[in-house]
Short mmCIF file of C-alpha atoms in Angstrom, two decimals:
data_model
loop_
_atom_site.label_atom_id
_atom_site.label_comp_id
_atom_site.label_asym_id
_atom_site.label_seq_id
_atom_site.Cartn_x
_atom_site.Cartn_y
_atom_site.Cartn_z
CA MET A 1 -187.02 136.02 153.22
CA LYS A 2 -189.13 133.02 154.32
CA LEU A 3 -191.15 133.31 151.12
CA LEU A 4 -187.96 133.20 149.03
CA LYS A 5 -186.80 130.05 150.84
CA TYR A 6 -190.22 128.49 150.28
CA LEU A 7 -190.12 129.29 146.56
CA LEU A 8 -186.63 127.83 146.25
CA LEU A 9 -187.74 124.63 147.96
CA VAL A 10 -190.76 124.35 145.67
CA LEU A 11 -188.56 124.92 142.62
CA LEU A 12 -186.06 122.30 143.78
CA PHE A 13 -188.82 119.78 144.52
CA THR A 14 -190.46 120.40 141.15
CA SER A 15 -187.21 120.05 139.19
CA VAL A 16 -186.35 116.82 140.99
CA SER A 17 -189.86 115.47 140.51
CA TYR A 18 -189.67 115.95 136.75
CA SER A 19 -186.03 114.91 136.37
CA GLN A 20 -185.60 111.91 134.10
CA PHE A 21 -182.91 110.10 136.10
CA ASP A 22 -184.02 106.91 134.37
CA LYS A 23 -182.37 108.29 131.19
CA THR A 24 -178.79 108.54 132.41
CA ILE A 25 -176.00 108.69 129.83
CA LEU A 26 -172.56 107.32 130.60
CA GLN A 27 -169.78 108.74 128.43
CA VAL A 28 -166.22 107.38 128.34
CA GLY A 29 -163.53 108.64 126.02
CA ILE A 30 -159.96 109.45 125.08
CA GLY A 31 -158.46 112.59 123.60
CA ILE A 32 -155.49 114.80 122.87
CA VAL A 33 -154.65 117.62 125.29
CA GLU A 34 -152.72 120.73 124.28
CA PRO A 35 -151.51 123.44 126.71
CA PHE A 36 -152.30 127.08 125.95
CA GLY A 37 -150.71 130.32 127.11
CA ASN A 38 -147.11 131.30 127.83
CA THR A 39 -147.37 130.20 131.46
CA SER A 40 -148.31 126.65 130.52
CA LYS A 41 -146.00 126.08 127.56
CA GLY A 42 -142.23 126.28 127.62
CA THR A 43 -139.07 124.17 127.73
CA TYR A 44 -137.65 122.74 130.95
CA TYR A 45 -134.09 122.31 129.66
CA ALA A 46 -131.42 124.68 128.28
CA ASN A 47 -127.77 124.64 127.19
CA GLU A 48 -125.03 126.58 129.00
CA MET A 49 -121.30 126.74 128.42
CA LEU A 50 -118.92 125.72 131.22
CA ASN A 51 -115.13 125.57 130.73
CA GLY A 52 -115.60 125.11 127.00
CA TYR A 53 -118.20 122.34 127.39
CA SER A 54 -121.90 122.60 126.50
CA MET A 55 -123.92 121.63 129.57
CA LEU A 56 -127.55 120.49 129.58
CA THR A 57 -129.18 122.37 132.44
CA ILE A 58 -132.66 123.11 133.76
CA ASP A 59 -134.02 126.31 132.21
CA THR A 60 -134.44 129.09 134.76
CA SER A 61 -137.89 129.85 133.29
CA PHE A 62 -139.13 126.41 134.33
CA MET A 63 -141.45 126.76 137.35
CA THR A 64 -140.68 130.46 137.59
CA ASN A 65 -142.43 131.54 134.37
CA ASN A 66 -144.00 128.33 133.00
CA TYR A 67 -144.52 124.59 133.53
CA ALA A 68 -143.01 123.36 130.24
CA MET A 69 -146.21 121.49 129.34
CA LYS A 70 -146.41 119.74 125.97
CA THR A 71 -149.03 117.73 124.05
CA GLY A 72 -150.43 114.72 125.87
CA LEU A 73 -153.40 112.40 126.36
CA THR A 74 -156.61 112.46 128.38
CA PHE A 75 -158.85 109.64 129.64
CA PHE A 76 -162.23 110.58 131.06
CA GLY A 77 -165.70 109.51 132.09
CA LYS A 78 -168.95 111.43 132.52
CA ALA A 79 -172.41 110.70 133.89
CA LYS A 80 -175.16 112.86 132.39
CA PHE A 81 -178.52 113.09 134.18
CA ASN A 82 -181.44 114.44 132.16
CA PHE A 83 -183.56 117.12 133.83
CA ASP A 84 -186.49 116.94 131.40
CA LYS A 85 -188.31 114.29 129.40
CA TYR A 86 -186.76 115.51 126.15
CA SER A 87 -183.16 115.11 127.43
CA VAL A 88 -182.35 118.71 126.50
CA THR A 89 -181.11 119.92 129.90
CA ARG A 90 -178.66 117.80 131.85
CA GLY A 91 -176.57 117.73 134.98
CA VAL A 92 -173.03 116.39 134.55
CA LEU A 93 -170.57 114.62 136.85
CA PHE A 94 -167.12 113.94 135.43
CA ALA A 95 -163.64 112.63 136.21
CA ALA A 96 -160.56 112.89 133.97
CA PHE A 97 -156.87 112.05 133.98
CA ASN A 98 -154.61 114.23 131.82
CA THR A 99 -150.97 113.35 131.19
CA PHE A 100 -148.91 115.98 129.37
CA ASN A 101 -145.47 115.66 127.71
CA THR A 102 -146.51 112.18 126.55
CA PHE A 103 -144.59 112.37 123.28
CA GLU A 104 -141.52 114.26 124.53
CA PRO A 105 -138.37 112.08 124.48
CA THR A 106 -135.68 111.92 127.15
CA LYS A 107 -133.04 114.67 126.84
CA SER A 108 -129.36 113.72 127.03
CA GLY A 109 -126.25 115.85 127.59
CA MET A 110 -123.50 116.71 130.06
CA ILE A 111 -123.60 118.32 133.50
CA GLY A 112 -120.85 119.70 135.73
CA ILE A 113 -119.99 117.70 138.86
CA PRO A 114 -117.88 119.38 141.59
CA VAL A 115 -115.11 117.12 142.94
CA GLN A 116 -112.34 117.50 145.48
CA LEU A 117 -109.02 116.09 144.37
CA ILE A 118 -106.25 114.70 146.53
CA GLY A 119 -104.58 117.68 148.13
CA GLY A 120 -107.87 119.54 148.60
CA GLN A 121 -108.17 121.13 145.16
CA ILE A 122 -111.77 121.72 144.01
CA ASP A 123 -112.51 121.02 140.36
CA THR A 124 -115.59 120.64 138.13
CA VAL A 125 -115.74 117.75 135.69
CA PRO A 126 -118.37 116.96 133.04
CA SER A 127 -120.53 113.86 133.45
CA PRO A 128 -123.32 112.41 131.22
CA ILE A 129 -126.88 113.13 132.32
CA ASN A 130 -130.42 112.39 131.10
CA TYR A 131 -133.58 114.34 131.91
CA SER A 132 -137.25 113.39 131.62
CA TYR A 133 -140.34 115.32 132.68
CA THR A 134 -144.06 114.68 133.11
CA PHE A 135 -146.95 116.89 134.16
CA ASN A 136 -150.28 115.30 135.13
CA SER A 137 -153.66 116.34 136.44
CA PHE A 138 -156.52 114.40 137.95
CA SER A 139 -159.77 116.33 137.70
CA PHE A 140 -163.32 115.79 138.86
CA GLY A 141 -166.33 118.04 139.08
CA LEU A 142 -169.89 118.84 138.14
CA GLY A 143 -171.76 121.13 135.80
CA PHE A 144 -174.67 121.79 133.45
CA GLU A 145 -175.20 120.91 129.79
CA LEU A 146 -177.67 121.73 127.00
CA ALA A 147 -178.40 119.40 124.06
CA PRO A 148 -181.06 121.27 122.04
CA THR A 149 -181.92 118.48 119.56
CA ALA A 150 -181.45 115.45 121.83
CA PHE A 151 -185.18 114.69 121.60
CA THR A 152 -184.62 113.49 118.01
CA LYS A 153 -182.52 110.61 119.38
CA LYS A 154 -180.31 110.88 116.29
CA VAL A 155 -177.82 113.76 116.12
CA SER A 156 -177.50 116.53 118.67
CA PRO A 157 -174.93 119.23 119.43
CA TYR A 158 -174.28 119.89 123.11
CA PHE A 159 -172.50 122.55 125.12
CA GLY A 160 -171.96 123.15 128.80
CA ALA A 161 -169.79 124.45 131.61
CA ASN A 162 -168.38 122.70 134.68
CA MET A 163 -166.64 123.51 137.92
CA SER A 164 -163.47 121.41 138.16
CA PHE A 165 -161.40 120.32 141.15
CA ASN A 166 -157.85 119.63 139.98
CA LEU A 167 -154.91 117.85 141.55
CA PHE A 168 -151.75 118.78 139.61
CA ASN A 169 -148.48 116.88 139.78
CA GLY A 170 -145.17 117.46 137.99
CA LYS A 171 -142.05 115.27 138.16
CA LEU A 172 -138.60 116.05 136.80
CA THR A 173 -136.11 113.17 136.76
CA SER A 174 -132.33 113.30 136.23
CA THR A 175 -130.15 110.24 135.64
CA GLU A 176 -126.41 110.73 135.95
CA ASN A 177 -124.17 108.47 133.84
CA ASN A 178 -127.18 106.22 133.01
CA LEU A 179 -126.98 104.66 136.49
CA ASP A 180 -128.86 106.32 139.34
CA SER A 181 -132.00 108.42 138.97
CA VAL A 182 -133.15 111.16 141.29
CA ASN A 183 -136.23 113.30 140.86
CA THR A 184 -137.94 116.37 142.21
CA SER A 185 -141.71 116.61 142.12
CA PHE A 186 -144.38 119.13 143.05
CA SER A 187 -148.13 118.86 143.51
CA ASP A 188 -151.06 121.01 144.63
CA PHE A 189 -154.85 121.21 144.57
CA ARG A 190 -156.59 123.96 142.59
CA ILE A 191 -160.14 124.89 141.54
CA GLY A 192 -161.06 125.92 138.01
CA VAL A 193 -163.72 125.72 135.31
CA ASN A 194 -164.02 124.15 131.89
CA PHE A 195 -166.22 124.68 128.85
CA ASP A 196 -167.33 121.66 126.83
CA ALA A 197 -169.01 121.33 123.43
CA GLY A 198 -169.54 118.58 120.91
CA VAL A 199 -171.90 116.51 118.78
CA GLU A 200 -173.59 113.24 119.77
CA PHE A 201 -174.57 110.54 117.29
CA GLN A 202 -177.04 108.01 118.69
CA ILE A 203 -176.54 104.72 116.83
CA SER A 204 -178.98 102.55 118.78
CA LYS A 205 -181.13 102.75 121.90
CA GLN A 206 -178.17 101.73 124.05
CA PHE A 207 -175.10 103.08 122.21
CA GLY A 208 -173.78 106.20 120.52
CA LEU A 209 -170.66 108.21 119.74
CA ALA A 210 -169.58 111.76 120.57
CA LEU A 211 -166.95 114.08 119.14
CA GLY A 212 -166.09 117.12 121.21
CA VAL A 213 -163.75 119.88 122.32
CA LYS A 214 -163.11 121.25 125.80
CA TYR A 215 -161.17 124.15 127.26
CA ASP A 216 -159.91 124.15 130.86
CA LEU A 217 -158.94 127.04 133.10
CA GLY A 218 -157.32 124.82 135.70
CA ASN A 219 -156.11 127.04 138.53
CA LEU A 220 -158.42 130.01 138.86
CA LEU A 221 -158.61 129.63 142.66
CA LEU A 222 -156.16 128.76 145.47
CA LYS A 223 -152.95 129.94 143.75
CA ASN A 224 -150.00 129.98 146.16
CA THR A 225 -146.21 130.16 146.27
CA ASN A 226 -144.25 128.74 149.21
CA SER A 227 -141.30 131.01 149.95
CA GLY A 228 -139.64 129.21 152.88
CA ILE A 229 -136.25 127.53 152.68
CA PRO A 230 -137.75 124.14 153.72
CA ASP A 231 -140.10 124.49 150.72
CA ALA A 232 -137.23 124.70 148.23
CA ILE A 233 -137.37 122.74 144.96
CA VAL A 234 -134.34 120.43 145.20
CA TRP A 235 -133.25 117.11 143.73
CA GLY A 236 -134.55 114.22 145.83
CA LYS A 237 -137.51 116.15 147.23
CA THR A 238 -140.97 114.87 146.32
CA ASN A 239 -143.38 117.27 148.07
CA GLY A 240 -142.67 120.61 146.41
CA SER A 241 -145.27 123.31 145.74
CA LEU A 242 -146.77 124.31 142.39
CA ASN A 243 -145.68 127.92 143.07
CA ASP A 244 -148.22 129.49 140.69
CA GLU A 245 -148.71 132.79 142.53
CA GLU A 246 -146.49 135.85 142.20
CA GLY A 247 -143.70 135.78 144.79
CA THR A 248 -140.35 134.11 145.44
CA PHE A 249 -139.15 130.60 146.22
CA PHE A 250 -135.86 128.74 146.63
CA SER A 251 -134.55 126.20 144.13
CA ALA A 252 -131.39 124.08 143.72
CA ILE A 253 -132.14 122.59 140.29
CA TYR A 254 -130.80 125.40 138.10
CA GLY A 255 -127.28 125.99 136.82
CA PRO A 256 -124.67 123.96 134.86
CA VAL A 257 -123.18 122.47 138.06
CA LEU A 258 -124.93 120.10 140.47
CA ASN A 259 -123.93 121.75 143.72
CA GLY A 260 -127.13 121.83 145.82
CA LEU A 261 -127.04 125.61 146.29
CA ARG A 262 -130.54 126.91 147.09
CA ARG A 263 -131.02 130.07 145.08
CA GLN A 264 -133.88 132.50 145.62
CA VAL A 265 -135.84 133.02 142.39
CA ILE A 266 -138.82 135.16 141.37
CA SER A 267 -142.08 133.35 140.69
CA LYS A 268 -144.48 134.77 138.11
CA GLN A 269 -148.22 134.25 138.47
CA LYS A 270 -149.02 131.33 136.17
CA GLN A 271 -152.22 130.11 134.54
CA ILE A 272 -152.60 126.38 133.80
CA ASN A 273 -154.85 126.24 130.75
CA TRP A 274 -155.32 123.52 128.16
CA GLY A 275 -157.60 122.46 125.34
CA THR A 276 -158.86 118.99 124.50
CA ILE A 277 -160.14 117.23 121.37
CA TYR A 278 -161.84 113.94 122.21
CA LEU A 279 -163.76 110.96 120.91
CA ALA A 280 -166.18 109.20 123.26
CA ALA A 281 -168.70 106.38 123.48
CA ASN A 282 -172.15 107.05 124.91
CA ILE A 283 -174.00 104.33 126.80
CA TYR A 284 -177.72 105.07 127.28
CA LEU A 285 -179.16 103.57 130.44
CA ASP A 286 -182.87 104.01 129.70
CA LYS A 287 -185.05 101.83 131.88
CA PRO A 288 -187.49 99.59 129.99
CA LYS A 289 -191.04 100.92 129.90
CA THR A 290 -193.75 98.98 131.69
CA THR A 291 -197.39 98.89 130.61
CA GLY A 292 -198.77 98.58 134.10
CA LYS A 293 -200.92 95.56 133.16
CA THR A 294 -201.10 92.55 135.44
CA THR A 295 -201.85 88.98 134.50
CA LYS A 296 -204.59 87.06 136.26
CA LYS A 297 -203.81 83.70 137.77
CA LYS A 298 -205.82 80.83 136.46
#
């Protein structure tokens, strides 16, 4: 056992000793993100009939079966540290912000509002309503990358894998009669992995471009569903749970009438997966070489 520890320490010391941390690459970029899988995609709104009127309601599959994610944008940065003098093996640190549903417009329709008339009679009347929805993630993590022809300093494919730490946040907003807005939001932390591949084009000693694709499995670990009544998803509440594990939770956002009734619903286990196509700029931070010669003073 002691011998194994010693060998590991020697290996670590050797790899660090020969690491070319003076050849760091900074990569910054922008891309298009697209959700994959039935539990990521979906529609958050639906139409129901009430007293002869078509009502725009929240779909009962939203948050129970899927997160209604649509195409969006990503902004990211990476630091790549070369582990050998040829820049073939690299360690990677990254951070990214993904915003989904970027191109989805606001949805407009009618919703039922319960009222009590003079004399105590209860009635339901239609009222205009608008809905908007966003789903975001902030991710950071670390991983390993191979660039087999990086030593040419011209064109090189690369591929790698990373562990990602993801903070997800979704916000659904309703605006009645174009006046007052109220929202419900949910957020949670999850651990996942992503797989990254692309091609680098080095234009000069300091600058280059990269075109790549990436696939994220965002919530492999820490799935959870909060089943308590205080954890219900209701209008005006901003600390709801992601509810991505199989179970039950309470919600008051469904139905053609805004009545605040907390209904128990079944939560399906949900995977948050997405793909990315991106364009990036590479900045090469090579230190200038020194000859080691000294000049004599006259």
